[in-house]
Coordinates of C-alpha atoms in Angstrom, one line a residue:
Chain S
M183 CA 0.0 0.0 0.0
S184 CA 1.4 3.4 -1.1
W185 CA -0.1 6.7 -0.2
G186 CA -0.4 9.6 -2.6
I187 CA -1.5 13.2 -2.4
L188 CA -3.1 14.9 -5.4
A189 CA -2.2 18.4 -4.3
G190 CA -4.0 21.6 -5.5
Q191 CA -3.3 25.1 -4.2
G192 CA -3.6 26.4 -0.7
L193 CA -2.3 25.5 2.8
L194 CA -4.0 22.2 3.2
P195 CA -2.0 19.8 0.9
L196 CA 1.2 20.4 2.8
E197 CA -0.7 20.0 6.1
V198 CA -1.9 16.6 4.8
G199 CA 1.7 15.7 3.9
E200 CA 3.0 16.5 7.3
G201 CA 0.1 14.6 8.9
M202 CA 1.1 11.6 6.9
K203 CA 4.8 12.0 7.9
R204 CA 3.7 12.0 11.6
E205 CA 2.2 8.6 11.0
G206 CA 5.4 7.4 9.3
I207 CA 4.0 7.5 5.8
E208 CA 6.1 8.8 2.8
P209 CA 3.6 9.8 0.2
F210 CA 4.1 10.5 -3.4
V211 CA 2.9 14.1 -4.0
L212 CA 1.5 14.9 -7.4
C213 CA 1.4 18.7 -7.6
L214 CA -1.3 20.3 -9.8
G215 CA -0.6 23.8 -8.8
E216 CA 2.6 25.8 -8.4
N217 CA 3.6 24.2 -5.2
A218 CA 6.1 21.6 -6.2
A219 CA 9.1 23.6 -4.9
Q220 CA 7.4 23.9 -1.5
F221 CA 6.9 20.2 -1.2
R222 CA 10.4 19.4 -2.4
E223 CA 11.9 21.7 0.2
A224 CA 9.9 19.9 2.8
G225 CA 11.5 16.6 1.6
F226 CA 8.6 15.0 -0.2
N227 CA 8.8 12.7 -3.3
V228 CA 7.2 15.0 -5.9
G229 CA 5.7 14.9 -9.4
E230 CA 4.0 17.5 -11.4
A231 CA 1.0 17.4 -13.7
Q232 CA -2.2 19.1 -14.7
L233 CA -5.5 17.7 -13.6
G234 CA -6.8 18.4 -17.2
Q235 CA -4.3 15.8 -18.3
L236 CA -6.1 13.1 -16.4
G237 CA -4.5 10.2 -18.3
S238 CA -1.0 11.4 -17.4
V239 CA -2.1 12.0 -13.8
R240 CA -3.3 8.4 -13.5
R241 CA -0.2 6.9 -15.2
L242 CA 2.1 8.9 -12.8
L243 CA 0.2 7.8 -9.8
I244 CA 0.3 4.1 -10.9
E245 CA 4.0 4.4 -11.8
H246 CA 4.6 5.4 -8.1
R247 CA 2.4 2.5 -7.0
V248 CA -0.2 4.8 -5.3
D249 CA -3.2 2.8 -4.3
Q250 CA -4.7 5.2 -1.8
M251 CA -4.7 8.9 -2.0
V252 CA -6.0 12.2 -0.6
M253 CA -7.2 14.8 -3.1
I254 CA -6.9 18.2 -1.6
G255 CA -6.4 21.9 -2.3
R256 CA -8.0 24.2 -4.8
V257 CA -7.9 23.3 -8.5
G258 CA -9.1 26.3 -10.6
K259 CA -11.8 25.3 -13.0
E260 CA -10.2 27.9 -15.3
N261 CA -7.4 25.3 -15.8
L262 CA -9.9 22.7 -16.8
L263 CA -11.4 25.1 -19.3
A264 CA -8.2 26.5 -20.7
G265 CA -7.8 23.9 -23.5
A266 CA -5.4 21.6 -21.6
V267 CA -8.0 18.8 -21.2
D268 CA -7.3 15.3 -22.5
Q269 CA -9.7 12.8 -24.0
E270 CA -9.8 10.9 -20.8
L271 CA -11.2 13.8 -18.8
L272 CA -13.5 14.9 -21.7
G273 CA -14.9 11.4 -21.8
L274 CA -15.6 11.5 -18.1
F275 CA -17.4 14.9 -18.3
A276 CA -19.4 13.9 -21.3
Q277 CA -21.2 11.2 -19.3
L278 CA -22.4 13.7 -16.7
A279 CA -26.0 14.9 -16.7
K280 CA -25.3 17.9 -14.4
K281 CA -21.9 19.6 -14.5
N282 CA -21.7 21.3 -11.1
D283 CA -18.7 21.1 -8.8
D284 CA -19.9 18.1 -6.8
T285 CA -20.7 15.9 -9.8
L286 CA -17.4 16.8 -11.5
Q287 CA -15.4 16.0 -8.4
L288 CA -17.3 12.8 -7.7
A289 CA -16.7 11.7 -11.3
I290 CA -12.9 12.2 -10.7
V291 CA -13.1 10.3 -7.4
N292 CA -14.9 7.4 -9.1
Y293 CA -12.4 7.4 -12.0
F294 CA -9.5 6.9 -9.7
E295 CA -11.3 4.3 -7.6
E296 CA -12.1 2.4 -10.8
H297 CA -8.4 2.4 -11.6
G298 CA -7.6 0.9 -8.2
I299 CA -6.8 4.1 -6.3
R300 CA -8.9 4.4 -3.2
I301 CA -9.7 8.1 -2.3
E302 CA -9.3 8.8 1.4
T303 CA -11.4 11.5 3.2
Q304 CA -9.7 14.9 3.4
T305 CA -10.1 14.8 7.1
R306 CA -8.1 11.6 7.8
F307 CA -4.7 13.4 8.3
L308 CA -6.0 16.8 9.4
K309 CA -7.7 15.9 12.6
H310 CA -5.7 18.7 14.4
L311 CA -7.7 21.2 12.3
I312 CA -11.1 19.7 13.2
P313 CA -12.7 20.7 16.5
D314 CA -14.4 18.4 18.9
R315 CA -17.7 19.5 20.3
G316 CA -17.6 22.3 22.8
V317 CA -16.6 26.0 23.2
L318 CA -13.2 26.6 21.6
T319 CA -12.7 30.2 22.7
G320 CA -14.5 33.3 23.9
P321 CA -17.1 34.5 26.4
A322 CA -19.7 32.1 27.7
I323 CA -22.9 31.6 25.7
S324 CA -26.2 33.0 27.2
P325 CA -29.4 30.9 27.1
E326 CA -30.8 33.2 24.3
E327 CA -27.6 32.8 22.3
K328 CA -27.8 29.0 22.8
A329 CA -31.3 29.0 21.3
D330 CA -30.0 31.0 18.3
L331 CA -27.1 28.5 17.9
E332 CA -29.6 25.6 17.9
L333 CA -31.9 27.4 15.4
G334 CA -28.9 28.2 13.2
F335 CA -27.6 24.6 13.3
R336 CA -31.1 23.2 12.4
M337 CA -31.6 25.8 9.6
A338 CA -28.1 25.3 8.1
K339 CA -28.6 21.6 8.1
A340 CA -31.9 22.0 6.3
I341 CA -30.4 24.4 3.7
G342 CA -27.5 21.9 3.2
R343 CA -30.0 19.1 2.7
L344 CA -31.5 21.1 -0.1
D345 CA -27.9 21.5 -1.5
I346 CA -28.2 25.3 -1.4
G347 CA -25.6 26.5 1.1
Q348 CA -24.0 25.8 4.4
S349 CA -24.2 29.0 6.4
V350 CA -26.9 31.0 8.2
V351 CA -26.9 34.1 10.3
V352 CA -29.4 34.3 13.2
K353 CA -30.3 36.8 15.9
K354 CA -33.0 36.6 18.6
G355 CA -34.8 33.7 16.9
M356 CA -34.8 35.3 13.5
V357 CA -33.0 34.0 10.4
L358 CA -31.3 37.0 8.9
A359 CA -29.4 35.6 6.0
I360 CA -29.0 32.3 4.2
E361 CA -26.0 31.4 2.0
A362 CA -26.5 30.4 -1.6
V363 CA -23.7 31.1 -4.2
E364 CA -22.4 34.3 -2.5
G365 CA -20.3 32.3 0.0
T366 CA -20.0 32.4 3.7
D367 CA -18.3 35.8 4.1
Q368 CA -20.8 37.7 2.0
T369 CA -23.6 36.0 3.9
I370 CA -22.1 37.1 7.2
L371 CA -21.8 40.7 6.0
R372 CA -25.4 40.7 4.8
G373 CA -26.7 39.2 8.1
G374 CA -24.8 41.8 10.0
Q375 CA -26.2 44.6 7.8
Y376 CA -29.7 43.5 8.7
G377 CA -29.2 42.3 12.3
G378 CA -26.6 44.8 13.6
S379 CA -24.0 43.7 16.0
G380 CA -24.2 40.5 18.0
V381 CA -25.4 38.1 15.4
V382 CA -24.8 34.3 15.6
V383 CA -23.3 32.6 12.6
V384 CA -23.5 28.9 12.0
K385 CA -21.7 26.9 9.3
V386 CA -22.2 23.1 8.9
A387 CA -21.5 20.2 6.6
K388 CA -24.3 19.1 4.3
P389 CA -25.9 15.9 5.5
Q390 CA -24.8 14.4 2.1
Q391 CA -21.3 16.0 2.2
D392 CA -18.6 13.8 0.6
F393 CA -15.5 14.3 2.7
R394 CA -13.3 12.8 0.0
F395 CA -13.5 16.1 -2.0
D396 CA -15.3 18.7 0.1
V397 CA -15.0 19.5 3.7
P398 CA -16.4 22.9 5.1
A399 CA -13.6 25.2 6.0
I400 CA -13.3 28.5 7.8
G401 CA -10.2 30.7 7.9
L402 CA -9.0 34.2 8.6
N403 CA -11.1 35.8 5.8
T404 CA -14.3 34.5 7.5
L405 CA -13.0 35.7 10.8
Q406 CA -12.5 39.2 9.3
A407 CA -16.2 39.2 8.2
L408 CA -17.3 38.3 11.7
I409 CA -15.2 41.1 13.1
T410 CA -16.5 43.6 10.6
V411 CA -20.1 43.0 11.6
K412 CA -19.3 42.6 15.3
A413 CA -20.7 39.1 15.3
R414 CA -21.1 37.5 18.7
I415 CA -20.7 33.8 18.0
L416 CA -19.5 31.4 15.3
G417 CA -20.8 27.9 15.5
V418 CA -19.1 25.3 13.3
E419 CA -19.9 21.6 13.1
A420 CA -17.9 19.4 15.4
G421 CA -15.9 16.7 13.7
A422 CA -16.7 18.1 10.3
T423 CA -15.1 21.5 9.7
F424 CA -11.5 22.6 9.1
I425 CA -10.4 25.7 11.0
L426 CA -7.5 27.0 9.0
D427 CA -4.7 28.7 10.9
R428 CA -6.4 27.3 13.9
E429 CA -4.3 28.9 16.7
K430 CA -4.3 32.3 15.1
F431 CA -8.0 32.1 14.3
L432 CA -9.0 31.3 17.9
A433 CA -6.6 33.9 19.4
E434 CA -8.0 36.6 17.2
A435 CA -11.6 35.6 17.8
E436 CA -11.0 35.7 21.5
A437 CA -9.4 39.2 21.2
H438 CA -12.6 40.4 19.5
G439 CA -15.0 38.8 22.0
I440 CA -16.2 36.3 19.5
T441 CA -17.1 32.9 20.9
V442 CA -16.2 30.0 18.6
V443 CA -18.1 26.8 19.4
A444 CA -18.2 23.4 17.7
L445 CA -21.8 21.9 17.6
D446 CA -23.4 18.7 16.7
E447 CA -27.0 17.5 16.5
V448 CA -27.1 17.3 20.3
G449 CA -25.9 20.9 20.8
A450 CA -22.8 22.7 21.9
Chain B
M221 CA -74.3 39.7 9.2
S222 CA -72.3 43.0 8.8
W223 CA -69.0 43.2 7.1
G224 CA -66.1 45.3 8.3
I225 CA -62.7 46.3 7.0
L226 CA -59.8 46.9 9.4
A227 CA -57.8 49.1 7.0
G228 CA -54.1 49.8 7.2
Q229 CA -52.1 51.7 4.7
G230 CA -51.5 51.0 1.0
L231 CA -53.6 50.3 -2.1
L232 CA -55.3 47.0 -0.9
P233 CA -57.8 48.2 1.7
L234 CA -59.7 50.3 -0.9
E235 CA -59.6 47.5 -3.4
V236 CA -61.2 45.2 -0.8
G237 CA -63.9 47.8 -0.2
E238 CA -64.6 48.1 -3.9
G239 CA -64.6 44.3 -4.2
M240 CA -67.3 44.2 -1.4
K241 CA -69.4 46.8 -3.1
R242 CA -69.3 44.8 -6.3
E243 CA -71.0 42.0 -4.3
G244 CA -73.6 44.5 -2.9
I245 CA -71.9 44.7 0.5
E246 CA -71.7 48.0 2.4
P247 CA -68.9 47.5 4.9
F248 CA -68.0 49.6 7.9
V249 CA -64.4 50.6 7.3
L250 CA -62.2 51.3 10.4
C251 CA -59.2 53.2 9.2
L252 CA -56.0 52.7 11.2
G253 CA -53.8 54.8 8.9
E254 CA -54.3 58.2 7.2
N255 CA -56.7 56.9 4.7
A256 CA -60.1 57.9 6.1
A257 CA -60.6 60.8 3.7
Q258 CA -60.0 58.5 0.7
F259 CA -62.6 56.0 1.9
R260 CA -65.1 58.8 2.7
E261 CA -64.7 60.2 -0.8
A262 CA -65.4 56.8 -2.2
G263 CA -68.7 56.7 -0.3
F264 CA -67.8 54.3 2.5
N265 CA -69.1 54.3 6.1
V266 CA -65.9 55.2 7.9
G267 CA -64.5 55.2 11.5
E268 CA -61.0 56.0 12.7
A269 CA -58.9 54.4 15.4
Q270 CA -55.4 53.2 16.2
L271 CA -54.7 49.5 16.4
G272 CA -52.7 50.2 19.6
Q273 CA -56.1 51.1 21.2
L274 CA -57.4 47.6 20.7
G275 CA -60.3 48.0 23.2
S276 CA -61.6 51.0 21.3
V277 CA -61.2 49.2 17.9
R278 CA -63.2 46.3 19.2
R279 CA -66.0 48.6 20.7
L280 CA -66.3 50.5 17.4
L281 CA -66.6 47.4 15.4
I282 CA -69.2 45.9 17.7
E283 CA -71.1 49.2 17.8
H284 CA -71.3 49.0 14.0
R285 CA -72.5 45.3 14.3
V286 CA -69.5 44.0 12.4
D287 CA -69.3 40.2 12.8
Q288 CA -67.1 39.4 9.9
M289 CA -64.1 41.4 8.7
V290 CA -61.1 41.6 6.4
M291 CA -57.9 42.9 8.1
I292 CA -55.7 44.4 5.4
G293 CA -53.0 47.0 4.7
R294 CA -49.8 47.9 6.4
V295 CA -49.9 48.8 10.1
G296 CA -46.5 50.2 11.1
K297 CA -45.1 48.4 14.1
E298 CA -43.7 51.8 15.1
N299 CA -47.3 52.8 16.0
L300 CA -47.6 49.9 18.3
L301 CA -44.3 50.8 20.0
A302 CA -45.0 54.6 20.2
G303 CA -46.7 54.4 23.6
A304 CA -50.3 54.4 22.3
V305 CA -50.9 50.8 23.4
D306 CA -53.8 50.1 25.7
Q307 CA -54.0 47.4 28.4
E308 CA -56.0 45.1 26.1
L309 CA -53.2 44.9 23.5
L310 CA -50.5 44.8 26.2
G311 CA -52.3 41.8 27.8
L312 CA -52.5 40.1 24.5
F313 CA -48.8 40.5 23.7
A314 CA -47.8 39.5 27.2
Q315 CA -49.1 36.0 26.6
L316 CA -47.0 35.4 23.6
A317 CA -43.8 33.3 23.8
K318 CA -42.5 34.6 20.5
K319 CA -43.2 38.1 19.4
N320 CA -42.6 38.0 15.6
D321 CA -45.0 39.4 13.0
D322 CA -46.9 36.2 12.5
T323 CA -47.5 35.5 16.2
L324 CA -48.6 39.1 16.8
Q325 CA -51.0 39.1 13.9
L326 CA -52.4 35.7 14.8
A327 CA -53.0 36.9 18.3
I328 CA -55.0 39.8 17.0
V329 CA -57.0 37.6 14.7
N330 CA -57.8 35.3 17.6
Y331 CA -58.7 38.2 19.8
F332 CA -61.4 39.4 17.3
E333 CA -62.7 35.9 16.7
E334 CA -63.1 35.4 20.5
H335 CA -65.1 38.6 20.5
G336 CA -67.5 37.2 17.8
I337 CA -65.8 38.8 14.7
R338 CA -64.8 36.2 12.2
I339 CA -61.7 37.2 10.1
E340 CA -62.1 36.5 6.4
T341 CA -59.0 35.8 4.2
Q342 CA -57.5 38.8 2.5
T343 CA -58.0 37.1 -0.8
R344 CA -61.8 36.8 -0.6
F345 CA -62.6 40.1 -2.3
L346 CA -59.4 40.5 -4.3
K347 CA -59.6 37.6 -6.7
H348 CA -59.0 39.9 -9.7
L349 CA -55.4 40.4 -8.4
I350 CA -54.7 36.7 -7.9
P351 CA -53.6 34.8 -11.0
D352 CA -54.7 31.4 -12.1
R353 CA -52.2 28.9 -13.3
G354 CA -50.5 29.6 -16.6
V355 CA -48.4 32.1 -18.4
L356 CA -49.7 35.7 -17.8
T357 CA -47.5 37.5 -20.2
G358 CA -44.2 37.4 -22.0
P359 CA -42.2 35.1 -24.3
A360 CA -42.6 31.3 -24.2
I361 CA -40.6 29.3 -21.7
S362 CA -37.9 26.9 -22.9
P363 CA -37.5 23.4 -21.4
E364 CA -34.4 24.6 -19.5
E365 CA -36.2 27.5 -18.0
K366 CA -39.2 25.3 -17.1
A367 CA -36.7 23.1 -15.2
D368 CA -35.4 26.2 -13.4
L369 CA -39.0 27.3 -12.5
E370 CA -39.8 23.9 -11.1
L371 CA -36.5 23.9 -9.1
G372 CA -37.3 27.4 -7.9
F373 CA -40.8 26.5 -6.9
R374 CA -39.6 23.4 -4.9
M375 CA -36.9 25.4 -3.2
A376 CA -39.1 28.3 -2.4
K377 CA -41.7 26.0 -0.8
A378 CA -38.9 24.3 1.3
I379 CA -37.6 27.7 2.4
G380 CA -41.1 28.8 3.3
R381 CA -41.8 25.6 5.2
L382 CA -38.7 26.5 7.3
D383 CA -40.3 30.0 7.8
I384 CA -37.2 31.7 6.4
G385 CA -38.5 33.5 3.3
Q386 CA -40.5 33.1 0.1
S387 CA -38.3 34.0 -2.8
V388 CA -35.5 32.3 -4.6
V389 CA -33.4 33.1 -7.7
V390 CA -32.3 30.3 -9.9
K391 CA -30.4 29.9 -13.2
K392 CA -29.3 26.8 -15.1
G393 CA -30.1 24.5 -12.2
M394 CA -28.3 26.5 -9.6
V395 CA -29.8 28.3 -6.7
L396 CA -28.2 31.8 -6.7
A397 CA -30.0 33.6 -3.9
I398 CA -32.4 32.8 -1.1
E399 CA -34.6 35.4 0.7
A400 CA -34.4 35.8 4.5
V401 CA -35.1 39.2 6.0
E402 CA -33.7 41.3 3.2
G403 CA -36.9 41.0 1.2
T404 CA -37.8 39.9 -2.3
D405 CA -36.3 42.9 -4.2
Q406 CA -32.9 42.7 -2.5
T407 CA -32.8 38.9 -3.1
I408 CA -33.5 39.5 -6.8
L409 CA -30.7 42.1 -7.1
R410 CA -28.3 39.7 -5.4
G411 CA -29.2 36.8 -7.6
G412 CA -28.7 38.9 -10.6
Q413 CA -25.4 40.1 -9.4
Y414 CA -24.1 36.5 -9.2
G415 CA -26.1 35.0 -12.1
G416 CA -26.0 37.8 -14.6
S417 CA -28.9 38.4 -17.0
G418 CA -31.6 35.8 -17.6
V419 CA -32.2 34.6 -14.0
V420 CA -35.5 32.9 -13.0
V421 CA -37.2 34.3 -9.9
V422 CA -39.9 32.4 -8.0
K423 CA -42.0 33.7 -5.1
V424 CA -44.5 31.5 -3.3
A425 CA -46.7 31.3 -0.3
K426 CA -45.5 29.4 2.7
P427 CA -47.2 26.1 3.1
Q428 CA -48.4 27.3 6.5
Q429 CA -49.3 30.8 5.3
D430 CA -52.4 32.3 7.1
F431 CA -54.2 34.2 4.4
R432 CA -56.2 36.1 7.0
F433 CA -53.3 38.4 7.7
D434 CA -50.5 37.6 5.2
V435 CA -50.7 37.0 1.4
P436 CA -47.6 37.2 -0.7
A437 CA -47.7 40.3 -3.0
I438 CA -45.6 41.6 -5.8
G439 CA -45.8 45.1 -7.2
L440 CA -44.0 47.5 -9.4
N441 CA -41.0 47.7 -7.1
T442 CA -40.3 44.1 -7.5
L443 CA -40.8 44.5 -11.3
Q444 CA -38.2 47.2 -11.2
A445 CA -35.7 44.8 -9.5
L446 CA -36.4 42.2 -12.2
I447 CA -35.8 44.8 -14.9
T448 CA -32.6 46.0 -13.3
V449 CA -31.0 42.5 -13.3
K450 CA -32.5 41.7 -16.8
A451 CA -34.3 38.7 -15.3
R452 CA -36.0 36.4 -17.7
I453 CA -38.9 34.9 -15.8
L454 CA -41.0 35.6 -12.6
G455 CA -42.9 32.7 -11.3
V456 CA -45.6 33.4 -8.7
E457 CA -47.9 31.0 -7.0
A458 CA -51.2 30.5 -8.7
G459 CA -54.2 31.3 -6.5
A460 CA -52.0 32.6 -3.7
T461 CA -50.2 35.9 -4.7
F462 CA -51.5 39.4 -5.2
I463 CA -50.2 41.2 -8.3
L464 CA -50.6 44.8 -7.4
D465 CA -51.3 47.2 -10.3
R466 CA -51.9 44.0 -12.2
E467 CA -52.5 45.5 -15.7
K468 CA -49.5 47.9 -15.6
F469 CA -47.3 45.2 -14.0
L470 CA -48.0 42.7 -16.8
A471 CA -47.7 45.4 -19.6
E472 CA -44.3 46.5 -18.3
A473 CA -43.1 43.0 -17.8
E474 CA -44.0 42.2 -21.4
A475 CA -42.3 45.3 -22.7
H476 CA -39.0 44.1 -21.0
G477 CA -39.3 40.6 -22.3
I478 CA -40.0 39.2 -18.8
T479 CA -42.4 36.2 -18.7
V480 CA -44.7 36.2 -15.7
V481 CA -46.1 32.8 -14.9
A482 CA -48.4 31.5 -12.2
L483 CA -47.3 28.0 -10.9
D484 CA -48.7 25.4 -8.6
E485 CA -47.3 22.1 -7.3
V486 CA -48.1 20.6 -10.7
G487 CA -46.2 23.1 -12.7
A488 CA -46.8 26.1 -14.9

């Protein structure tokens, strides 16, 4: 059994590599973005390719005997549309009835699995970024705020079940904003615009979320939106959300009086 | 049996009065806003009161032998909060666990019904503003647009069932924007910002909508938002939405190539 990483852009692929090393695993890292130098410096076994050249990607992985792999990091769709797409990928896409992000990514997951490469969840080597249930930082939660968190969690799950979005903004029992395509940060800014300071933001995983290619994540940009609207609480889903730059994130949240709490169906 | 109208602001109370007259009914109109002169000029039997003085409102209605009534038109909550609230209304509100618009209005409906005044739906005398199923104006709908309308209807119903909002913006199978507190027009503008021209907007009644105090309505402001984003289609719920200024609305929609269609669970 040999591990691979199919590495897009961002901070997470290198974090996965380090997570593997901590378990004594030496992965083959196939870089899709401009991050090969970074991985080489960190001492990884590195290849380079473009996801659009799916046949080459597969051959490189099999050459390096990869039979289980984490796919992680951003892969700009613009690359897939820039003409550098091989027959293998075109054939894959041609079979899809709907061509949204989820179906495209699932098709790629299935392609690798059909070729004998099992796709591991993105969470497997990143447990240190995923909070357990409970308050992570910040002032205590009042009973009214707890009710808002529970409402937000329930509503966000319902919205996720409809495959619309993952974030909601709530205050005093009222749903102020619901995320669709505008993204979490814009949803927070809008909720704050209508609700004023002290809103409660909740972001969850969809019930049908496929952790092999899509795990909810929050980072410093989202924290900045929370600070801008003077939000009171951020609730994320316990066991199911990456907190990027976790230490810095929690320290800055605390400095702004923002409570960060990891919730599950049972509560905080 | 004597009919009454408890008349807030806007165009609809006078429309209800005229609807009653067409059926040979001479209602007693109790004006809560600054529209008593308008009703007097139109030849109605008029009284004046403030909803905050609920006891007086009830006594006036009973004095005029009103035993069935339509409550319609805007009543600014600011009036209810401006100190002119009697013990009767305070007592009513004190019993409520949640004090949102729906619970406040339902409490007032129940108050009148307990005092022998049945509350009629707002739709009873306004059927000319409520579309039947089918295309009302504008270019024919393509199969892809039909699929978007059906998705929008399903999603809007689901959002309404959660008591979040009533409008969604859709394009090519993707939900672009969901209404919460920002209102229909802002939701349309946001959907257009993310989806560009040609979006499909759907507005429906909540499954649990109480037509005695709350019927979805669209008017020229909403049409202006549709024109601004170059929307392609507006779907409303057949039998369950007021189209204000209906003739002008449909003529202007047609002039801008916007199809207006009334849908139900079965389709367009």
